[in-house]
Structure formats: C-alpha cells, structure tokens
Short mmCIF file of C-alpha atoms and ligand atoms in Angstrom, two decimals:
data_model
loop_
_atom_site.label_atom_id
_atom_site.label_comp_id
_atom_site.label_asym_id
_atom_site.label_seq_id
_atom_site.Cartn_x
_atom_site.Cartn_y
_atom_site.Cartn_z
CA MET N 1 -12.52 -61.37 7.14
CA SER N 2 -13.14 -58.08 8.91
CA ARG N 3 -11.05 -55.31 7.47
CA LEU N 4 -8.50 -53.66 9.70
CA PHE N 5 -7.09 -51.11 7.27
CA GLY N 6 -9.38 -48.37 5.99
CA THR N 7 -8.54 -45.82 3.32
CA ASN N 8 -6.04 -44.13 5.65
CA GLY N 9 -4.51 -46.96 7.60
CA VAL N 10 -6.07 -48.18 10.85
CA ARG N 11 -8.09 -45.55 12.72
CA GLY N 12 -10.30 -45.42 15.78
CA VAL N 13 -11.09 -43.83 19.13
CA THR N 14 -8.35 -44.15 21.72
CA ASN N 15 -8.83 -46.90 24.30
CA GLU N 16 -11.95 -48.02 22.50
CA ASP N 17 -11.28 -49.62 19.11
CA MET N 18 -7.80 -48.07 18.93
CA ASN N 19 -6.06 -49.51 21.98
CA ALA N 20 -2.75 -50.89 23.22
CA GLU N 21 -3.70 -54.51 22.43
CA LEU N 22 -4.43 -53.63 18.82
CA ALA N 23 -1.18 -51.65 18.51
CA LEU N 24 0.81 -54.53 20.02
CA LYS N 25 -0.74 -57.13 17.74
CA LEU N 26 -0.40 -54.86 14.71
CA GLY N 27 3.26 -54.24 15.63
CA LYS N 28 3.81 -58.01 15.76
CA SER N 29 2.05 -58.43 12.40
CA ILE N 30 4.03 -55.63 10.71
CA GLY N 31 7.29 -57.00 12.15
CA THR N 32 6.45 -60.52 10.99
CA PHE N 33 5.63 -59.31 7.49
CA PHE N 34 8.64 -57.05 6.91
CA GLY N 35 11.40 -58.21 9.25
CA GLY N 36 14.58 -56.09 9.52
CA ASP N 37 14.77 -52.40 10.43
CA ILE N 38 11.55 -50.45 10.96
CA ALA N 39 11.20 -46.69 11.61
CA ILE N 40 8.40 -45.30 13.78
CA GLY N 41 7.11 -41.78 14.44
CA THR N 42 4.07 -39.94 15.74
CA ASP N 43 2.03 -36.77 15.43
CA THR N 44 1.15 -34.86 18.62
CA ARG N 45 -1.87 -36.80 19.96
CA THR N 46 -2.25 -37.56 23.67
CA SER N 47 -2.38 -41.32 23.00
CA ASN N 48 0.79 -41.44 20.91
CA GLU N 49 3.15 -42.78 23.56
CA LEU N 50 0.61 -45.41 24.57
CA LEU N 51 0.17 -46.73 21.03
CA LYS N 52 3.74 -46.22 19.91
CA ASN N 53 5.25 -48.15 22.79
CA ALA N 54 2.79 -50.99 22.32
CA ALA N 55 3.63 -51.13 18.60
CA ILE N 56 7.36 -50.99 19.38
CA ALA N 57 7.00 -53.91 21.81
CA GLY N 58 5.28 -55.90 19.08
CA LEU N 59 7.95 -55.08 16.51
CA LEU N 60 10.84 -55.91 18.86
CA SER N 61 9.25 -59.25 19.78
CA THR N 62 9.51 -60.35 16.14
CA GLY N 63 13.21 -59.50 16.03
CA CYS N 64 12.89 -56.18 14.17
CA ASN N 65 15.17 -53.30 15.12
CA VAL N 66 13.13 -50.17 15.71
CA PHE N 67 14.24 -46.60 14.93
CA ASP N 68 12.09 -44.20 16.92
CA ALA N 69 11.97 -40.73 15.32
CA GLY N 70 9.56 -39.32 17.91
CA MET N 71 7.17 -36.54 16.90
CA LEU N 72 7.43 -35.39 13.28
CA PRO N 73 5.35 -34.76 10.14
CA SER N 74 4.29 -37.93 8.29
CA PRO N 75 6.21 -36.90 5.15
CA ALA N 76 9.38 -36.47 7.26
CA LEU N 77 9.18 -40.08 8.45
CA GLN N 78 8.34 -41.22 4.93
CA TYR N 79 11.40 -39.40 3.62
CA TYR N 80 13.56 -41.05 6.29
CA VAL N 81 12.27 -44.53 5.40
CA LYS N 82 12.97 -43.90 1.72
CA LYS N 83 16.47 -42.48 2.22
CA SER N 84 17.74 -44.80 4.96
CA ASP N 85 16.93 -48.21 3.46
CA LYS N 86 14.57 -49.13 6.29
CA LYS N 87 12.27 -52.02 5.48
CA ALA N 88 9.16 -50.05 6.48
CA GLY N 89 7.78 -47.21 8.57
CA VAL N 90 4.98 -46.98 11.11
CA ILE N 91 3.26 -43.64 11.79
CA ILE N 92 1.01 -43.18 14.80
CA THR N 93 -1.42 -40.52 13.57
CA ALA N 94 -5.06 -39.84 12.81
CA SER N 95 -4.20 -36.97 10.44
CA HIS N 96 -7.06 -34.44 10.55
CA ASN N 97 -9.44 -36.42 12.81
CA PRO N 98 -10.62 -35.04 16.20
CA PRO N 99 -8.24 -35.45 19.18
CA GLU N 100 -9.91 -38.53 20.66
CA PHE N 101 -8.98 -40.48 17.53
CA ASN N 102 -5.67 -42.05 16.67
CA GLY N 103 -4.41 -44.39 14.02
CA ILE N 104 -1.58 -46.51 12.68
CA LYS N 105 -0.33 -46.03 9.15
CA VAL N 106 2.21 -48.32 7.50
CA ILE N 107 4.84 -47.00 5.08
CA ASP N 108 6.52 -49.17 2.48
CA GLU N 109 10.29 -49.20 2.03
CA ASP N 110 10.17 -46.62 -0.79
CA GLY N 111 8.38 -44.14 1.50
CA THR N 112 4.95 -44.55 -0.11
CA GLU N 113 1.82 -45.50 1.79
CA LEU N 114 1.44 -49.26 1.83
CA GLY N 115 -0.51 -50.80 -1.07
CA LYS N 116 -3.65 -52.83 -0.49
CA ASP N 117 -2.03 -56.16 -1.41
CA LYS N 118 0.49 -55.81 1.40
CA GLU N 119 -2.13 -54.53 3.84
CA ASP N 120 -4.13 -57.70 3.13
CA LYS N 121 -1.08 -59.84 3.93
CA ILE N 122 -0.53 -58.01 7.23
CA GLU N 123 -4.22 -58.47 8.05
CA ASP N 124 -3.92 -62.16 7.35
CA ILE N 125 -1.03 -62.42 9.82
CA TYR N 126 -3.01 -60.34 12.34
CA PHE N 127 -6.27 -62.26 12.24
CA ASN N 128 -4.66 -65.70 12.02
CA GLU N 129 -2.05 -64.81 14.66
CA LYS N 130 0.78 -66.02 12.48
CA TRP N 131 3.33 -64.00 14.41
CA ALA N 132 7.06 -64.59 14.34
CA ALA N 133 8.55 -64.78 17.85
CA ALA N 134 12.28 -64.05 18.13
CA LYS N 135 14.44 -66.10 20.50
CA TRP N 136 15.62 -64.37 23.67
CA ASN N 137 18.98 -63.52 22.12
CA GLU N 138 17.45 -62.26 18.86
CA ILE N 139 14.98 -59.69 20.23
CA GLY N 140 15.20 -56.40 18.28
CA LYS N 141 16.99 -53.27 19.52
CA LEU N 142 15.43 -49.85 19.96
CA HIS N 143 17.26 -46.76 18.68
CA LYS N 144 16.25 -43.11 19.11
CA ILE N 145 16.85 -41.02 16.00
CA ASP N 146 16.23 -37.53 14.62
CA ALA N 147 14.85 -37.49 11.09
CA THR N 148 13.71 -33.87 10.91
CA GLU N 149 16.97 -32.15 9.97
CA GLU N 150 17.47 -34.30 6.89
CA TYR N 151 13.87 -33.67 5.86
CA ILE N 152 14.18 -29.89 6.27
CA ASN N 153 17.39 -29.93 4.20
CA ALA N 154 15.70 -32.01 1.51
CA VAL N 155 12.73 -29.65 1.18
CA VAL N 156 14.90 -26.52 1.13
CA GLY N 157 17.19 -28.20 -1.42
CA ARG N 158 14.28 -28.98 -3.77
CA VAL N 159 13.34 -25.34 -4.43
CA ASP N 160 15.10 -22.22 -5.69
CA ALA N 161 15.99 -21.16 -2.16
CA ASN N 162 18.07 -18.15 -3.22
CA LYS N 163 15.24 -16.74 -5.29
CA ILE N 164 12.85 -17.17 -2.35
CA ARG N 165 15.34 -15.62 0.11
CA GLU N 166 15.70 -12.53 -2.12
CA LYS N 167 12.00 -11.83 -1.59
CA GLY N 168 12.12 -11.90 2.21
CA PHE N 169 8.51 -13.05 2.49
CA THR N 170 6.54 -12.63 5.70
CA VAL N 171 4.75 -15.90 6.42
CA VAL N 172 2.17 -16.73 9.09
CA LEU N 173 2.10 -20.45 9.90
CA ASP N 174 -0.75 -22.23 11.67
CA CYS N 175 0.50 -25.72 12.53
CA GLY N 176 -2.75 -26.52 14.36
CA ASN N 177 -0.74 -27.79 17.38
CA GLY N 178 0.13 -30.73 15.14
CA ALA N 179 3.19 -32.56 13.85
CA GLY N 180 4.35 -29.64 11.73
CA SER N 181 4.96 -27.48 14.82
CA HIS N 182 8.69 -28.16 15.16
CA VAL N 183 9.48 -28.44 11.47
CA GLU N 184 7.50 -26.11 9.20
CA PRO N 185 8.63 -22.86 10.89
CA TYR N 186 12.27 -23.91 10.35
CA ILE N 187 11.72 -24.70 6.68
CA MET N 188 10.32 -21.20 6.26
CA SER N 189 13.10 -19.49 8.19
CA ARG N 190 15.70 -21.42 6.21
CA LEU N 191 14.06 -19.92 3.11
CA GLY N 192 14.72 -16.44 4.48
CA CYS N 193 11.15 -15.77 5.51
CA LYS N 194 10.04 -13.73 8.47
CA VAL N 195 8.01 -16.37 10.30
CA ILE N 196 5.08 -15.66 12.58
CA THR N 197 3.56 -18.76 14.18
CA LEU N 198 0.08 -19.54 15.44
CA ASN N 199 -0.93 -22.78 17.22
CA SER N 200 2.61 -24.06 16.79
CA GLN N 201 3.24 -25.56 20.20
CA PRO N 202 2.64 -29.33 19.92
CA ASP N 203 -0.50 -30.20 21.89
CA GLY N 204 -2.59 -33.29 21.18
CA ARG N 205 -5.71 -31.73 22.68
CA PHE N 206 -5.68 -29.32 19.71
CA PRO N 207 -6.55 -26.28 21.82
CA GLY N 208 -6.03 -23.80 18.96
CA ARG N 209 -8.25 -25.25 16.28
CA ASN N 210 -9.61 -28.45 14.80
CA ALA N 211 -6.89 -30.47 13.00
CA GLU N 212 -8.56 -30.20 9.60
CA PRO N 213 -7.49 -26.97 7.82
CA ILE N 214 -10.87 -26.19 6.29
CA LYS N 215 -12.01 -22.57 6.04
CA GLU N 216 -14.19 -22.61 9.19
CA ASN N 217 -11.18 -23.71 11.25
CA VAL N 218 -8.60 -21.16 10.15
CA SER N 219 -10.35 -17.81 10.63
CA ASP N 220 -7.68 -16.74 13.17
CA LEU N 221 -4.98 -17.34 10.58
CA MET N 222 -6.93 -15.46 7.89
CA ARG N 223 -7.30 -12.45 10.16
CA MET N 224 -3.68 -12.59 11.28
CA VAL N 225 -2.28 -12.64 7.73
CA LYS N 226 -4.22 -9.52 6.92
CA GLU N 227 -3.43 -7.70 10.16
CA CYS N 228 0.30 -8.50 9.99
CA GLY N 229 0.51 -7.44 6.34
CA ALA N 230 2.00 -10.87 5.62
CA ASP N 231 2.56 -12.22 2.11
CA ILE N 232 0.98 -15.58 2.82
CA GLY N 233 -0.58 -17.77 5.50
CA ILE N 234 -0.18 -21.54 5.63
CA ALA N 235 -2.23 -24.03 7.67
CA TYR N 236 -1.35 -27.72 8.06
CA ASP N 237 -3.45 -30.72 9.00
CA GLY N 238 -2.59 -32.80 12.09
CA ASP N 239 0.28 -34.75 10.51
CA ALA N 240 1.38 -31.99 8.10
CA ASP N 241 1.08 -33.94 4.88
CA ARG N 242 -1.45 -31.38 3.66
CA ALA N 243 -1.12 -27.59 3.47
CA ILE N 244 -3.77 -24.95 2.80
CA PHE N 245 -2.93 -21.36 1.87
CA ILE N 246 -4.23 -17.88 2.70
CA ASP N 247 -3.43 -15.04 0.30
CA GLU N 248 -2.04 -11.62 1.30
CA ARG N 249 -5.58 -10.23 1.58
CA GLY N 250 -6.48 -12.86 4.16
CA GLU N 251 -8.59 -14.85 1.67
CA TYR N 252 -8.79 -18.62 2.00
CA ILE N 253 -7.51 -20.39 -1.13
CA TYR N 254 -9.29 -23.66 -1.81
CA GLY N 255 -7.05 -26.65 -2.48
CA ASP N 256 -8.10 -27.03 -6.13
CA LYS N 257 -6.65 -23.58 -6.87
CA THR N 258 -3.34 -24.45 -5.19
CA LEU N 259 -3.24 -27.75 -7.05
CA ALA N 260 -3.85 -25.88 -10.33
CA ILE N 261 -1.16 -23.27 -9.61
CA VAL N 262 1.54 -25.86 -8.90
CA SER N 263 0.34 -28.20 -11.68
CA GLY N 264 0.49 -25.40 -14.24
CA TYR N 265 3.95 -24.32 -13.04
CA MET N 266 5.29 -27.87 -13.26
CA ALA N 267 3.67 -28.48 -16.66
CA GLU N 268 5.22 -25.28 -18.02
CA LYS N 269 8.63 -26.13 -16.58
CA LYS N 270 8.77 -29.83 -17.42
CA GLY N 271 5.76 -30.74 -19.57
CA GLY N 272 4.39 -34.25 -19.18
CA VAL N 273 1.62 -35.71 -17.11
CA ILE N 274 -0.15 -34.37 -14.01
CA VAL N 275 -2.08 -37.01 -11.99
CA THR N 276 -5.16 -36.23 -9.91
CA PRO N 277 -8.42 -37.99 -8.91
CA VAL N 278 -11.56 -37.75 -11.10
CA SER N 279 -13.23 -35.60 -8.44
CA THR N 280 -10.77 -32.74 -9.04
CA SER N 281 -12.04 -29.48 -10.51
CA SER N 282 -11.61 -28.99 -14.26
CA CYS N 283 -9.75 -25.78 -13.45
CA VAL N 284 -6.66 -27.98 -13.04
CA GLU N 285 -6.95 -29.64 -16.45
CA GLU N 286 -7.78 -26.42 -18.25
CA PHE N 287 -4.79 -24.63 -16.73
CA VAL N 288 -2.41 -27.57 -17.26
CA ARG N 289 -3.39 -27.83 -20.92
CA LYS N 290 -2.75 -24.14 -21.38
CA LYS N 291 0.72 -24.66 -19.93
CA GLY N 292 1.53 -27.57 -22.26
CA GLY N 293 0.85 -30.58 -20.05
CA ARG N 294 -1.91 -33.15 -19.81
CA VAL N 295 -3.92 -34.64 -16.96
CA VAL N 296 -4.40 -38.32 -16.09
CA TYR N 297 -7.26 -39.12 -13.71
CA THR N 298 -7.39 -41.82 -11.02
CA LYS N 299 -9.73 -43.11 -8.34
CA VAL N 300 -9.94 -40.98 -5.20
CA GLY N 301 -7.13 -41.55 -2.63
CA SER N 302 -3.58 -40.23 -2.34
CA PRO N 303 -1.80 -43.64 -2.41
CA ILE N 304 -3.61 -44.36 -5.70
CA VAL N 305 -2.48 -41.01 -7.11
CA ALA N 306 1.11 -41.67 -5.95
CA ARG N 307 1.22 -45.14 -7.52
CA LYS N 308 -0.20 -43.87 -10.79
CA MET N 309 2.45 -41.15 -10.79
CA ILE N 310 5.17 -43.79 -10.49
CA GLU N 311 3.54 -45.86 -13.25
CA VAL N 312 3.30 -43.03 -15.79
CA GLY N 313 6.40 -41.10 -14.73
CA ALA N 314 4.31 -38.04 -13.86
CA THR N 315 5.71 -34.54 -13.49
CA PHE N 316 3.47 -33.76 -10.55
CA GLY N 317 0.25 -34.87 -8.86
CA GLY N 318 -2.10 -34.25 -6.00
CA GLU N 319 -5.53 -33.88 -4.50
CA GLU N 320 -7.68 -30.82 -4.04
CA ASN N 321 -7.62 -31.13 -0.23
CA GLY N 322 -4.14 -29.62 -0.15
CA GLY N 323 -2.25 -32.90 -0.57
CA LEU N 324 0.47 -32.31 -3.17
CA ILE N 325 2.98 -34.92 -4.38
CA PHE N 326 6.38 -33.90 -5.77
CA PRO N 327 7.93 -36.93 -7.47
CA GLU N 328 11.53 -35.75 -7.41
CA HIS N 329 11.24 -35.36 -3.64
CA GLN N 330 9.09 -38.37 -2.76
CA TYR N 331 5.87 -40.14 -3.76
CA CYS N 332 3.63 -38.98 -0.94
CA ARG N 333 1.71 -35.88 0.10
CA ASP N 334 4.03 -33.35 1.67
CA GLY N 335 2.85 -30.16 3.40
CA GLY N 336 6.36 -28.72 3.88
CA MET N 337 7.23 -29.29 0.25
CA ALA N 338 3.91 -27.76 -0.88
CA SER N 339 4.67 -24.62 1.16
CA ALA N 340 8.17 -24.24 -0.25
CA ALA N 341 6.88 -24.77 -3.80
CA ILE N 342 4.22 -22.07 -3.51
CA LEU N 343 6.86 -19.62 -2.24
CA GLU N 344 9.10 -20.55 -5.17
CA ILE N 345 6.30 -19.88 -7.65
CA MET N 346 5.55 -16.51 -6.02
CA ALA N 347 9.26 -15.62 -6.15
CA VAL N 348 9.98 -16.83 -9.68
CA ARG N 349 6.81 -15.37 -11.18
CA GLY N 350 7.15 -12.18 -9.14
CA LYS N 351 3.47 -12.34 -8.22
CA LYS N 352 1.38 -12.15 -5.10
CA LEU N 353 -0.57 -15.28 -4.19
CA SER N 354 -3.88 -13.58 -5.05
CA GLU N 355 -2.51 -12.79 -8.52
CA LEU N 356 -1.52 -16.42 -9.07
CA VAL N 357 -5.00 -17.50 -8.00
CA ALA N 358 -6.60 -15.00 -10.40
CA GLU N 359 -4.94 -16.80 -13.34
CA ILE N 360 -6.84 -20.02 -12.56
CA PRO N 361 -10.08 -20.53 -14.52
CA GLU N 362 -13.21 -20.22 -12.41
CA TYR N 363 -15.46 -23.25 -11.97
CA HIS N 364 -18.34 -23.86 -9.58
CA LEU N 365 -18.97 -27.10 -7.75
CA ALA N 366 -22.32 -28.18 -6.33
CA LYS N 367 -22.54 -31.17 -3.98
CA THR N 368 -25.50 -33.19 -2.85
CA LYS N 369 -26.20 -36.74 -1.68
CA VAL N 370 -28.86 -39.44 -1.66
CA LYS N 371 -29.36 -42.02 1.09
CA CYS N 372 -28.79 -45.57 -0.09
CA SER N 373 -28.06 -48.69 1.94
CA ASN N 374 -24.55 -50.10 1.51
CA GLU N 375 -25.92 -53.40 0.15
CA LYS N 376 -27.84 -51.70 -2.65
CA LYS N 377 -25.23 -49.19 -3.80
CA LYS N 378 -23.74 -51.46 -6.44
CA GLU N 379 -27.10 -52.30 -7.99
CA VAL N 380 -28.20 -48.66 -8.01
CA MET N 381 -24.96 -47.60 -9.67
CA GLU N 382 -25.29 -50.31 -12.32
CA ALA N 383 -28.85 -49.23 -13.12
CA PHE N 384 -27.72 -45.60 -13.27
CA VAL N 385 -24.84 -46.31 -15.65
CA LYS N 386 -27.14 -48.39 -17.87
CA ASN N 387 -29.56 -45.46 -18.17
CA GLU N 388 -26.79 -43.01 -19.06
CA GLU N 389 -26.01 -43.79 -22.63
CA GLY N 390 -22.71 -42.75 -24.10
CA ASN N 391 -20.00 -40.81 -22.37
CA VAL N 392 -19.67 -42.33 -18.88
CA ASP N 393 -16.24 -42.47 -17.27
CA LEU N 394 -16.06 -45.31 -14.72
CA THR N 395 -12.68 -44.49 -13.19
CA ASP N 396 -14.35 -44.00 -9.79
CA GLY N 397 -18.14 -44.07 -9.53
CA ALA N 398 -19.62 -42.68 -12.75
CA LYS N 399 -18.54 -39.38 -14.25
CA ILE N 400 -20.61 -37.91 -17.03
CA TYR N 401 -19.08 -35.20 -19.16
CA MET N 402 -21.32 -32.74 -20.94
CA GLU N 403 -20.94 -29.53 -22.84
CA ASN N 404 -21.46 -27.27 -19.86
CA GLY N 405 -19.68 -29.28 -17.19
CA TRP N 406 -19.60 -32.72 -15.56
CA VAL N 407 -21.39 -34.76 -12.94
CA LEU N 408 -19.74 -37.38 -10.73
CA VAL N 409 -22.00 -39.93 -9.00
CA ARG N 410 -19.98 -41.81 -6.42
CA PRO N 411 -21.06 -44.14 -3.62
CA SER N 412 -19.43 -43.33 -0.27
CA GLY N 413 -16.92 -45.95 0.87
CA THR N 414 -18.08 -45.79 4.47
CA GLU N 415 -21.50 -44.14 4.83
CA PRO N 416 -24.86 -45.35 3.42
CA ILE N 417 -25.02 -42.55 0.85
CA ILE N 418 -24.34 -41.88 -2.81
CA ARG N 419 -22.63 -38.56 -3.39
CA ILE N 420 -23.31 -36.33 -6.36
CA TYR N 421 -20.86 -33.65 -7.48
CA ALA N 422 -21.62 -31.31 -10.36
CA GLU N 423 -19.23 -28.77 -11.81
CA SER N 424 -19.78 -26.02 -14.33
CA LYS N 425 -18.41 -22.61 -15.26
CA GLU N 426 -21.80 -21.19 -14.27
CA LYS N 427 -22.86 -21.49 -10.67
CA GLU N 428 -26.54 -21.91 -11.49
CA MET N 429 -25.83 -24.70 -13.96
CA ALA N 430 -23.76 -26.62 -11.39
CA GLY N 431 -26.66 -26.48 -8.95
CA ARG N 432 -29.14 -27.51 -11.60
CA LEU N 433 -27.02 -30.48 -12.70
CA ALA N 434 -26.61 -31.67 -9.12
CA ASP N 435 -30.39 -31.51 -8.55
CA GLU N 436 -31.12 -33.22 -11.86
CA TYR N 437 -28.83 -36.19 -11.09
CA LYS N 438 -30.00 -36.40 -7.51
CA LYS N 439 -33.51 -36.88 -8.89
CA LYS N 440 -32.27 -39.57 -11.29
CA ILE N 441 -30.70 -41.57 -8.46
CA GLU N 442 -33.77 -41.12 -6.25
CA GLU N 443 -35.96 -42.36 -9.08
CA ILE N 444 -33.87 -45.52 -9.49
CA ILE N 445 -34.04 -46.17 -5.76
CA ALA N 446 -37.83 -45.59 -5.73
CA GLU N 447 -38.35 -47.73 -8.81
CA LYS N 448 -36.46 -50.68 -7.37
CA GLY N 449 -38.26 -50.33 -4.06
CA TYR N 450 -35.03 -50.10 -2.12
CA ILE N 451 -35.26 -49.16 1.51
CA SER N 452 -32.74 -46.37 1.84
MG1 MG Q 501 -2.89 -35.81 6.93
#
C-alpha cells in the first residue's frame, strides 16, 4: 500500500500532489474513522481555504460536526482539541516548508499528533474507499469558533507571569508571516513585554523570510534585536510550534542550547526525566545531570518524544530544532509556551539570555553523509553494526559512544543517503570522528559492491 502519511502528516505541492480531491477524500476518511465533533484550523498559506473547505466537505459528508478555528498556531488548535473534548483535529499546514507546499496533519483527541497505528487505519479507509456516507438529514454542521484566546490564557497561566511582568522585557518577534502572527505578540504583551514585531502580518507567500527559522533566514531579526537594545528576539516556524531565540547581543541561539536551558531549569525545579531524541547534543544530558535530572532518549520525531513523555511521566522534553514540549500544558511542541518559559527563566534567574547560554557546556557537532540506495540501507547498517563491537545504541540508527564523544550513523527516512553525526567537546575531534565513520560506511558499500 502506498503511504499517505509521512513523518509530519500528509505533505505536498499545492494543486499537484496536494490537491482538493486528496483533501476531500482525506476528510471523508478522517470523518469515517473518528465520527463526532472535529476541529479544523490552518496556518497562513495561500492554498489553505482551498484545502480546508475540501476537507470540511469530506468531514460533513460522513456526519461529523466541524468546528472551524480559522488561522491559528498548530499548538493552539491542539490545545483546543484537548480541552474541548473534540474527537480529533485537522490542521492544514506545511510547517516550515516553502510556500508552494501544504499539508494535512491529524490530531488525536488528547491533542497529540496522531500515532502511526491510527494513521494506518485512516489510510486503509482512504485507499479502500470505505467511507461512511451520512443520510441527508444527518449531514454534519459547520461552526465557526475562536480558539486563540483560550490558548493565550493557558500559556500565560502556565508561567510566573508576575515575575516576568516585573522585568518589563523588550521583545522582538519574527512570526515569519506565519500562524503565530496574531497570537504570539499578544502572549508577549500579556506578559508585560514591550513588543516589536517583524514579519507579523499573515501572508502565505512568506514575503519576509523563509518559514524555517534557521540562522540564514533570521538575519533581519538578529540585527533588529541588537539595534533596538531588546532583551530577546524570537522567531517562529510557519505553524508556530517551534521557536528559536536571539540573545540581547543579536546572537543566534541554536535549539540545543535552548533545549538544555529549559531542561536544566525543569530538572532543578521538579527532578525526574527529560525526554529527547538520540540525535540531541550531549550538552543537554550533561546540564540535566548537573541539575539533578536524567535523560531518556528516543527515536527522532516529536510525536515519538511526546508519547515517550506520557509513558515515563517526564518532567519535560523536546527536540533541538526549537520544538519544546511542556507536559503540564500539553503533549506537543509549542512555540508560544517555549517563548513564555524562556522569559520566565530569564526573570526568575535574573540573567540575560546570553548568560543563560554561557552556563551550557560546549560541544561541537560535525555532520556528513554517504550516498546509499534506499534498498541497500538496511543491509549496510546491519554490516556496520556487526563490525562495531561493543557499545552500540540502536535506539535510532546506530549510536556509538566513546570516551571523547559519540557518533550517530542514521539512514535518512526519505533520501538515498546515510547520515553521520559526530559530537565531541573538541571541534577537531568531532570532524575527525565524522570522517572516520564516513570512511567505514563507504568501505562497507564498496566491499558489498552496492551501487550507491
Ligand atoms: Mg512546525
């Protein structure tokens, strides 16, 4: 069976693989699977109304009532689904992808991203056209709702708002013309911040910057934080489930540092377990240990992190791409919540963001890759693991721990490549480890005569 759902829901280029027919049929499949009341929302993409209305038509045809929340951050819709006893949520978004893309993401009734078992069931309905069709007098009803106010209140209520307000922070927000545009500035102003916005008019053409908040894309924000003498800059991805921070000097803070700062704070406050994927920098584990907590590693992917957090009753969890998960709030990445938490830490600790970053141990990561056909990846990995005697962690790919760092060899889920990550406290060593393991993989491929 061809797979519909990828690692982040269903994604594709508008009016090519991501079109009205697909949205309609997926709406019918989701409605058939869940039944009952379904919430729907979108980011700011130009194709949102097209896909949303097709999905709504599909849902209504199965007898589901639809609650249309309009444009809002993904975590805001997820929070609404969780709090309002809806059976499921549907988000029309392609997160950080370029503007020509769009996607459909399904949210389970507890607000988490749908697990693979349920995705498989929806796919089965989709491909076998096992759709429920409501009778004329049982067609679902469409309701327009606002879910943003409740979300803003929830985020503000989760942090020490008074402590943050006392500080009167100046914050520059870059919403990237995305779904955070009408929400994040209000969270910040409710926390007593002076808010300066950049790219915060919703526009699905993304005229301000690319929707992915990587360093190359947020140079305007970095400059603006410095020139305005602001305390912090925050950039969101297209659907505002991820947030990336700029310190008061205008320096870009990589997501592993933010993850470490919040993880350490939570571990110190509450102890317990912090959950993160095996690819995460050791700076997180080292800092968490120092603060009295411990780290549990998972495969890469935020739904996997979220589910592990539920399983082990984690204190906190997240990914190093700026996706942070606060279990008392909800089990999904939340850019608004991440922003409020960083402000709380700055306020409670009485430190500038650059000072908080300076407390995090320094590690260096080197990345490289080897071409390998998708069919041969498994065999190559098996041969590699067999050669590596001893300490191999198989949580996701193969991670080898050594005295001066670690190496993670991981086949890409989509591209015909095997990725190699090496981390060490010394930059040179990280590079050397990456090269060394690249050679090992290349040798296996050459030995087996694989065409790569
Ligand atoms: Mg996103």
